[in-house]
Coordinates of C-alpha atoms in Angstrom, one line a residue:
Chain Y
M1 CA -1.9 -15.4 27.0
T2 CA -0.2 -12.6 25.2
A3 CA -1.1 -14.2 21.9
I4 CA -4.8 -14.1 22.9
L5 CA -4.4 -10.5 24.0
V6 CA -2.8 -9.5 20.7
D7 CA -5.4 -11.3 18.6
F8 CA -8.2 -9.8 20.7
G9 CA -6.8 -6.3 20.4
L10 CA -6.3 -6.5 16.7
L11 CA -9.8 -7.9 16.0
L12 CA -11.4 -5.3 18.3
S13 CA -9.6 -2.5 16.5
L14 CA -10.7 -3.9 13.2
V15 CA -14.3 -3.9 14.3
A16 CA -14.0 -0.4 15.7
I17 CA -12.4 0.9 12.5
A18 CA -15.1 -0.7 10.4
I19 CA -17.9 0.9 12.4
A20 CA -16.1 4.3 12.2
A21 CA -15.7 4.0 8.5
C22 CA -19.3 3.2 8.0
R23 CA -20.5 6.0 10.2
T24 CA -18.4 8.9 9.0
R25 CA -19.9 11.3 6.5
D26 CA -16.7 12.5 4.9
L27 CA -15.4 10.1 2.3
F28 CA -11.8 11.2 2.6
G29 CA -11.9 10.0 6.2
A30 CA -13.5 6.8 5.2
A31 CA -10.8 6.1 2.6
M32 CA -8.1 6.7 5.2
L33 CA -9.9 4.4 7.7
F34 CA -10.0 1.7 5.0
G35 CA -6.3 2.1 4.6
I36 CA -5.8 1.7 8.4
F37 CA -8.1 -1.4 8.2
S38 CA -5.9 -3.0 5.6
L39 CA -2.8 -2.3 7.6
L40 CA -4.3 -3.9 10.7
S41 CA -5.5 -6.9 8.6
A42 CA -1.9 -7.2 7.4
A43 CA -0.8 -7.2 11.1
L44 CA -3.3 -10.0 11.8
F45 CA -2.0 -12.0 8.9
V46 CA 1.5 -11.7 10.3
V47 CA 0.2 -13.0 13.6
L48 CA -1.3 -15.9 11.7
D49 CA 2.1 -16.6 10.1
A50 CA 1.0 -15.7 6.6
A51 CA 3.9 -13.4 5.6
D52 CA 3.3 -13.2 1.8
V53 CA -0.3 -12.4 2.2
A54 CA 0.5 -9.8 4.9
M55 CA 3.0 -8.1 2.6
T56 CA 0.6 -8.0 -0.3
E57 CA -2.2 -6.8 1.9
A58 CA -0.1 -4.0 3.3
A59 CA 1.3 -2.9 -0.1
V60 CA -2.0 -3.1 -1.9
G61 CA -4.6 -2.3 0.7
A62 CA -2.8 0.3 2.9
G63 CA -0.8 1.7 0.0
V64 CA -2.0 1.8 -3.5
S65 CA -5.7 1.1 -2.9
T66 CA -5.9 4.1 -0.5
I67 CA -4.2 6.3 -3.1
L68 CA -6.6 5.2 -5.8
M69 CA -9.6 5.9 -3.6
L70 CA -8.3 9.3 -2.7
S71 CA -7.6 10.1 -6.3
T72 CA -11.2 9.1 -7.2
L73 CA -12.5 11.3 -4.4
A74 CA -10.4 14.2 -5.6
V75 CA -12.1 13.9 -9.0
T76 CA -15.6 13.3 -7.8
G77 CA -16.1 15.0 -4.5
H78 CA -16.2 13.7 -1.0
K79 CA -19.3 14.5 0.9
V80 CA -22.0 11.9 1.3
R81 CA -25.6 12.9 0.8
E82 CA -28.2 12.1 3.5
R83 CA -30.0 9.0 2.7
P84 CA -33.7 8.3 3.6
L85 CA -34.0 5.9 6.5
Q86 CA -36.0 3.3 4.5
R87 CA -33.2 2.5 2.1
D88 CA -30.9 2.1 5.1
M89 CA -33.3 -0.3 6.7
V90 CA -33.2 -2.6 3.7
A91 CA -29.4 -2.5 3.6
L92 CA -29.3 -3.2 7.4
G93 CA -31.6 -6.2 7.0
V94 CA -29.5 -7.7 4.2
T95 CA -26.3 -7.1 6.2
V96 CA -27.8 -8.7 9.3
V97 CA -29.0 -11.8 7.4
L98 CA -25.7 -12.2 5.6
G99 CA -23.6 -11.6 8.7
G100 CA -25.7 -14.0 10.7
A101 CA -25.2 -16.7 8.0
L102 CA -21.4 -16.1 8.1
V103 CA -21.3 -16.3 11.9
Y104 CA -23.4 -19.5 11.7
A105 CA -20.9 -20.9 9.3
T106 CA -17.9 -20.2 11.5
V107 CA -19.4 -22.3 14.3
D108 CA -18.6 -25.4 12.1
M109 CA -15.1 -24.4 11.3
P110 CA -12.2 -26.2 13.1
R111 CA -10.1 -24.3 15.6
I112 CA -6.8 -22.7 14.4
G113 CA -4.0 -25.3 14.6
D114 CA -6.3 -28.2 15.1
P115 CA -4.4 -31.2 13.8
G116 CA -7.5 -32.9 12.6
A117 CA -8.5 -30.0 10.4
P118 CA -8.9 -30.7 6.7
V119 CA -6.1 -28.3 5.7
Q120 CA -3.7 -30.4 7.8
T121 CA -4.9 -33.9 6.8
D122 CA -5.6 -33.3 3.1
A123 CA -3.4 -35.4 1.0
V124 CA -2.7 -32.7 -1.6
A125 CA -1.7 -30.2 1.1
Q126 CA 0.5 -32.8 2.7
H127 CA 2.1 -33.4 -0.7
Y128 CA 2.8 -29.7 -1.1
V129 CA 4.4 -29.3 2.3
E130 CA 6.5 -32.5 2.2
V131 CA 7.6 -32.9 -1.3
S132 CA 7.8 -29.3 -2.6
Y133 CA 11.3 -28.6 -1.5
E134 CA 12.6 -31.8 -3.1
E135 CA 10.7 -31.4 -6.3
I136 CA 11.4 -27.7 -6.9
G137 CA 14.1 -26.6 -4.5
I138 CA 12.7 -23.2 -3.5
E139 CA 12.7 -22.5 0.2
N140 CA 9.7 -20.3 0.3
L141 CA 6.7 -22.6 0.1
V142 CA 4.3 -20.0 -1.2
T143 CA 6.1 -19.2 -4.4
P144 CA 6.1 -22.6 -6.1
L145 CA 2.5 -23.1 -4.9
L146 CA 1.5 -19.8 -6.5
A147 CA 3.5 -20.1 -9.7
S148 CA 3.8 -23.8 -10.4
Y149 CA 1.4 -26.0 -8.5
R150 CA -1.4 -23.5 -8.8
G151 CA -0.2 -21.7 -11.9
Y152 CA -3.6 -21.6 -13.5
D153 CA -5.0 -19.6 -10.6
T154 CA -2.2 -17.1 -10.8
L155 CA -2.7 -16.8 -14.5
G156 CA -6.3 -16.0 -13.8
E157 CA -5.3 -13.4 -11.2
T158 CA -3.0 -11.7 -13.7
A159 CA -5.7 -11.7 -16.3
V160 CA -8.0 -10.0 -13.7
V161 CA -5.4 -7.3 -13.1
F162 CA -5.0 -6.9 -16.9
T163 CA -8.7 -6.6 -17.3
A164 CA -8.9 -3.9 -14.6
G165 CA -6.2 -1.9 -16.5
I166 CA -8.0 -2.3 -19.8
G167 CA -11.3 -1.4 -18.1
V168 CA -9.9 1.8 -16.7
L169 CA -8.4 2.7 -20.0
A170 CA -11.7 2.1 -21.8
L171 CA -14.0 3.8 -19.2
I172 CA -11.9 6.8 -18.2
G173 CA -9.3 7.0 -21.0
R174 CA -6.1 8.9 -20.9
R175 CA -5.7 12.6 -20.4
R176 CA -7.3 14.6 -23.1
R177 CA -7.2 18.4 -23.4
R178 CA -10.8 19.5 -23.5
D179 CA -11.3 22.0 -26.3
G180 CA -11.6 25.5 -25.1
A181 CA -10.2 24.8 -21.7
P182 CA -7.3 27.0 -20.8
E183 CA -3.9 25.4 -21.1
V184 CA -3.1 24.7 -17.4
Q185 CA 0.6 24.6 -16.7
A186 CA 0.7 21.9 -14.1
E187 CA 4.4 21.6 -13.8
G188 CA 4.4 19.9 -10.4
V189 CA 7.3 21.2 -8.4
D190 CA 9.2 24.0 -10.1
I191 CA 12.9 23.3 -10.2
T192 CA 14.0 26.8 -9.3
A193 CA 11.3 27.5 -6.6
D194 CA 12.3 27.1 -3.0
R195 CA 8.8 26.5 -1.8
H196 CA 9.0 22.7 -1.8
R197 CA 12.6 22.1 -1.3
I198 CA 12.3 19.5 1.4
L199 CA 9.7 17.5 -0.5
R200 CA 11.6 17.8 -3.7
V201 CA 15.0 16.7 -2.2
V202 CA 13.7 13.9 0.0
G203 CA 11.3 12.6 -2.7
R204 CA 14.0 12.5 -5.3
Q205 CA 16.3 10.6 -3.0
L206 CA 13.6 8.1 -2.1
I207 CA 12.6 7.1 -5.6
A208 CA 15.7 5.0 -6.4
P209 CA 15.6 3.0 -3.1
I210 CA 11.9 2.3 -3.6
L211 CA 12.5 1.0 -7.2
L212 CA 15.5 -1.0 -6.0
Y213 CA 13.5 -2.5 -3.2
A214 CA 10.8 -3.5 -5.7
V215 CA 13.3 -5.4 -7.8
Y216 CA 14.6 -6.9 -4.6
V217 CA 11.1 -8.1 -3.5
Q218 CA 10.6 -9.5 -7.0
A219 CA 13.8 -11.5 -6.9
H220 CA 13.5 -12.5 -3.2
G221 CA 10.2 -14.3 -3.6
D222 CA 12.1 -17.5 -3.7
Y223 CA 13.6 -17.1 -0.2
G224 CA 11.2 -15.1 1.7
P225 CA 7.9 -13.2 1.4
G226 CA 7.8 -11.5 -2.0
G227 CA 7.0 -12.2 -5.6
G228 CA 5.4 -10.5 -8.5
F229 CA 2.3 -8.8 -7.0
Q230 CA 4.1 -7.0 -4.1
A231 CA 7.0 -6.1 -6.4
G232 CA 4.7 -4.6 -9.0
V233 CA 2.8 -2.5 -6.4
I234 CA 6.0 -1.2 -4.9
F235 CA 7.5 -0.3 -8.3
A236 CA 4.3 1.5 -9.2
S237 CA 4.4 3.5 -6.0
G238 CA 7.9 4.6 -6.8
L239 CA 6.8 5.7 -10.2
M240 CA 3.8 7.5 -8.6
L241 CA 6.2 9.4 -6.3
Y242 CA 8.1 10.5 -9.3
M243 CA 4.9 11.7 -11.0
L244 CA 3.9 13.6 -7.9
L245 CA 7.3 15.4 -7.8
V246 CA 7.6 16.5 -11.4
G247 CA 4.0 16.8 -12.6
I248 CA 2.1 14.6 -15.0
D249 CA 3.5 16.3 -18.1
E250 CA 7.1 15.6 -17.4
A251 CA 6.2 12.1 -16.0
E252 CA 4.4 11.2 -19.2
R253 CA 7.4 12.2 -21.2
V254 CA 9.7 9.9 -19.2
I255 CA 7.2 7.0 -18.6
S256 CA 5.2 7.1 -21.7
P257 CA 1.6 5.9 -21.4
K258 CA 1.8 4.2 -24.7
V259 CA 4.7 2.1 -23.5
L260 CA 2.7 1.3 -20.3
E261 CA -0.2 0.1 -22.4
K262 CA 2.1 -2.3 -24.2
L263 CA 3.6 -3.4 -20.9
I264 CA 0.2 -4.3 -19.5
A265 CA -0.2 -6.8 -22.3
L266 CA 3.5 -7.9 -22.2
G267 CA 3.3 -9.2 -18.7
L268 CA 0.3 -11.4 -19.3
L269 CA 1.8 -12.4 -22.6
L270 CA 5.0 -13.5 -20.8
Y271 CA 2.9 -15.6 -18.4
G272 CA 0.7 -17.2 -21.0
G273 CA 3.6 -17.4 -23.5
T274 CA 5.6 -19.5 -21.0
G275 CA 2.7 -22.0 -21.0
V276 CA 2.4 -22.0 -24.8
L277 CA 6.2 -22.5 -25.0
N278 CA 5.8 -25.5 -22.8
M279 CA 3.1 -26.9 -25.1
L280 CA 5.3 -26.3 -28.1
Q281 CA 8.1 -28.2 -26.5
G282 CA 5.8 -31.2 -26.0
G283 CA 4.6 -30.8 -22.4
N284 CA 1.4 -29.6 -21.0
F285 CA 0.3 -26.0 -20.7
L286 CA 2.3 -24.4 -17.8
D287 CA 4.3 -27.5 -17.2
Y288 CA 7.7 -25.8 -16.8
R289 CA 9.8 -29.0 -16.8
T290 CA 10.2 -28.8 -20.5
L291 CA 12.2 -25.6 -20.4
A292 CA 15.6 -27.1 -19.5
H293 CA 17.3 -30.5 -19.1
D294 CA 17.2 -30.7 -15.3
P295 CA 13.6 -30.4 -14.1
K296 CA 14.5 -28.4 -11.0
H297 CA 16.3 -25.8 -13.0
A298 CA 13.5 -25.8 -15.5
L299 CA 11.0 -25.2 -12.8
H300 CA 13.1 -22.3 -11.5
Y301 CA 13.2 -20.7 -14.9
G302 CA 9.5 -21.1 -15.4
I303 CA 8.6 -19.6 -12.0
L304 CA 11.0 -16.7 -12.6
A305 CA 9.4 -16.0 -15.9
V306 CA 5.9 -16.0 -14.7
E307 CA 6.6 -13.9 -11.6
I308 CA 8.3 -11.3 -13.8
G309 CA 5.3 -11.3 -16.0
V310 CA 3.0 -10.7 -13.0
G311 CA 5.2 -7.9 -11.8
I312 CA 5.3 -6.2 -15.2
T313 CA 1.5 -6.3 -15.6
V314 CA 0.8 -5.1 -12.0
T315 CA 3.2 -2.2 -12.3
A316 CA 1.9 -1.1 -15.7
V317 CA -1.8 -1.4 -14.6
I318 CA -1.4 0.6 -11.5
T319 CA 0.6 3.4 -13.2
T320 CA -1.9 3.6 -16.0
I321 CA -4.8 3.9 -13.5
I322 CA -2.9 6.7 -11.7
Y323 CA -2.2 8.5 -15.0
A324 CA -5.9 8.2 -15.9
F325 CA -7.1 9.7 -12.6
A326 CA -4.4 12.4 -12.5
G327 CA -5.2 13.4 -16.1
H328 CA -8.9 13.8 -15.2
L329 CA -8.0 15.7 -12.0
R330 CA -6.0 18.2 -14.1
V331 CA -8.8 18.7 -16.5
R332 CA -11.1 19.5 -13.6
I333 CA -8.6 21.9 -12.0
A334 CA -8.7 23.8 -15.2
A335 CA -12.3 24.7 -14.4
P336 CA -11.9 26.1 -10.9
S337 CA -15.6 26.4 -10.1
I338 CA -16.0 22.6 -10.4
A339 CA -12.9 22.1 -8.3
E340 CA -14.4 24.4 -5.6
A341 CA -17.6 22.4 -5.4
A342 CA -15.8 19.1 -5.4
G343 CA -12.9 19.8 -3.1
G344 CA -12.6 21.2 0.4
S345 CA -11.7 24.8 1.1
T346 CA -10.8 27.1 -1.7
P347 CA -7.0 27.4 -2.1
A348 CA -7.3 31.1 -2.6
P349 CA -3.7 32.4 -2.2
V350 CA -2.2 29.4 -4.0
D351 CA -2.3 28.5 -7.7
P352 CA -4.6 25.6 -8.0
S353 CA -2.5 23.7 -10.5
K354 CA 0.4 23.8 -8.1
D355 CA -1.9 22.8 -5.3
L356 CA -2.5 19.5 -7.1
E357 CA 1.1 18.4 -6.8
E358 CA 1.8 19.7 -3.3
A359 CA 0.2 17.1 -1.2
Chain X
M1 CA 27.0 -9.8 27.6
S2 CA 23.9 -11.5 26.3
L3 CA 22.0 -10.6 29.4
F4 CA 23.1 -7.0 29.0
L5 CA 21.9 -7.0 25.4
D6 CA 18.6 -8.5 26.5
I7 CA 18.1 -5.9 29.2
V8 CA 18.9 -3.0 26.9
S9 CA 16.6 -4.3 24.1
W10 CA 13.8 -4.8 26.7
V11 CA 14.2 -1.2 27.8
L12 CA 14.2 0.0 24.3
L13 CA 11.2 -2.0 23.3
V14 CA 9.1 -1.0 26.3
A15 CA 10.2 2.6 25.8
G16 CA 9.2 2.5 22.2
G17 CA 5.8 1.2 23.1
L18 CA 5.3 3.8 25.8
V19 CA 6.3 6.6 23.4
S20 CA 3.9 5.4 20.8
V21 CA 1.1 5.3 23.3
V22 CA 2.0 8.8 24.4
A23 CA 1.9 9.8 20.8
G24 CA -1.6 8.4 20.4
V25 CA -2.7 10.2 23.5
G26 CA -1.2 13.4 22.2
M27 CA -2.9 13.1 18.9
L28 CA -6.3 12.8 20.7
R29 CA -5.8 15.5 23.2
F30 CA -4.1 18.3 21.3
P31 CA -6.4 21.1 20.1
D32 CA -5.0 21.8 16.7
L33 CA -3.8 20.0 13.5
F34 CA -0.3 21.4 13.8
T35 CA 0.2 20.4 17.4
R36 CA -1.2 17.0 16.7
M37 CA 1.2 16.6 13.8
H38 CA 4.0 17.6 16.1
A39 CA 3.0 14.8 18.5
A40 CA 2.4 12.2 15.9
S41 CA 5.4 12.7 13.7
M42 CA 8.1 13.2 16.3
L43 CA 6.9 10.7 18.9
D44 CA 6.1 8.1 16.2
T45 CA 9.6 8.4 14.8
L46 CA 11.1 8.1 18.2
G47 CA 8.9 5.1 19.1
A48 CA 9.8 3.4 15.8
M49 CA 13.5 4.2 16.5
C50 CA 13.4 2.6 19.9
V51 CA 11.5 -0.5 18.8
L52 CA 13.8 -1.0 15.8
G53 CA 16.8 -0.5 18.0
G54 CA 15.6 -3.1 20.5
L55 CA 14.9 -5.5 17.7
A56 CA 18.3 -4.9 16.1
L57 CA 20.1 -5.6 19.3
Q58 CA 18.2 -8.9 19.4
A59 CA 19.0 -9.7 15.8
G60 CA 22.7 -9.0 16.0
F61 CA 25.0 -8.4 13.1
G62 CA 23.6 -10.2 10.1
V63 CA 21.1 -9.8 7.3
V64 CA 18.2 -9.2 9.6
G65 CA 20.0 -6.5 11.6
F66 CA 21.1 -4.8 8.4
K67 CA 17.5 -4.9 7.1
L68 CA 16.3 -3.4 10.4
V69 CA 18.9 -0.5 10.0
L70 CA 17.6 0.1 6.5
V71 CA 14.0 0.2 7.7
F72 CA 15.0 2.6 10.4
L73 CA 16.7 5.0 7.9
F74 CA 13.7 4.8 5.6
L75 CA 11.3 5.5 8.4
T76 CA 13.1 8.5 9.7
F77 CA 13.1 10.1 6.3
T78 CA 9.6 9.3 5.3
T79 CA 7.6 10.0 8.5
S80 CA 9.3 13.4 9.0
T81 CA 8.7 14.3 5.3
A82 CA 5.1 13.0 5.4
A83 CA 4.4 15.2 8.4
H84 CA 6.0 18.1 6.7
A85 CA 4.0 17.6 3.6
L86 CA 0.8 17.3 5.6
A87 CA 1.5 20.5 7.5
K88 CA 2.4 22.3 4.2
S89 CA -0.9 21.2 2.6
A90 CA -2.8 22.3 5.6
T91 CA -1.2 25.7 5.4
A92 CA -1.9 25.9 1.7
A93 CA -5.5 25.1 2.4
G94 CA -5.7 28.1 4.6
L95 CA -5.6 26.5 8.1
E96 CA -4.0 28.8 10.7
P97 CA -2.1 27.5 13.7
L98 CA -3.9 28.0 17.0
T99 CA -2.4 30.9 18.8
A100 CA -2.1 31.3 22.5
E101 CA -5.5 32.7 23.3
P102 CA -7.1 31.6 26.5
R103 CA -10.1 29.3 25.8
R104 CA -13.3 29.8 27.6
G105 CA -13.5 27.9 30.8
D106 CA -9.9 27.0 31.4
G107 CA -8.0 30.1 30.3
A108 CA -7.3 32.1 33.4
E109 CA -3.9 30.6 34.1
D110 CA -3.0 30.1 30.5
E111 CA -1.5 33.5 29.7
A112 CA 1.9 32.8 28.1

């Protein structure tokens, strides 16, 4: 009974948030509502016993994705223009047709937990569940599935993340000082100033635990929810916190963008390189059993290597995207008239460059 | 002893839930950003403390209990600092706190 209530409440909240996000005119509010939507989806995944997916959804959807959307809105502006009603009618028609088709498809789906459902009776799924621990020896069933049995798919996912990073670098590029623009000193938080003491102290104390937690999540993927994607996102958020505290100049001196570009490629190279190493040792591509004498240990090494590759790529891509956005935001702040038109109220008594790093 | 722990954790969990609901009501009903942040940050932290305390009593001394304590420490630092950062940015954007002026319609008794 309580399970039904919890499911009902979560799903109703999701619907309400989706409707609110569609109807609001202010894009900042819509971005925050999407973050809350992702968090509630993560809660729904936990209720459905999918802990890895829930963790990834919470870290990516409610964390990094919201920050990226907010950074985009800070650069572009966040009011929505009024649309003529006819264009909305076409969109409404398409949505109704597609939504109706999806609802019609769910009528055919088996109930959750039905023992006769294909996911329970499929021979391959049965093999994974029954044999995986004997074959590989990793307690968490999701990690060997992700990294070994379905290693090609995860290689594709990592390549997608890699392509996203390359795309952002190609489209937006790194920070460039526009000729003629005044040299804006965006130092972030001044060391000697007292204005942001609480943020500075607490933020600096939090960076190390966040990075340590990311490494823990990376290593813990064998025994519980975790793995490369979540660890990469958490590590990148720790780096983002550092960038918010010291300003983008200092952060780029510590975490150089050129190194990040190499790291984006290094992670994917680590993943594909493991596969090529397997081929050079006489096995198939991504058949980790060639890496050591004992096949179980070899599989452990292979899974560890590819998960670390995934983590490196995800961290580097997210940090590069944030550098690209922040660099653009700084160039815009240098021309305050554009910033006034794009942002909210004018921060008249406050230096605009400091205002960037305050929130 | 186990019954005592169960009762205490029940009380803590229910209290945590009630406090979170009150925080939500406060966020909706308060008139101003700063008062809403007051309700949200303090009551949310308290609610999270109670819920985590109840869960930690159920988990006992072990890895899970230790992780819950870590989560609790992290939450107390970050929710308070996030609320502080939000209020700071609201002040920097020029938002003034609502002062005690009687509002039209229900102000006659509100003269502190």
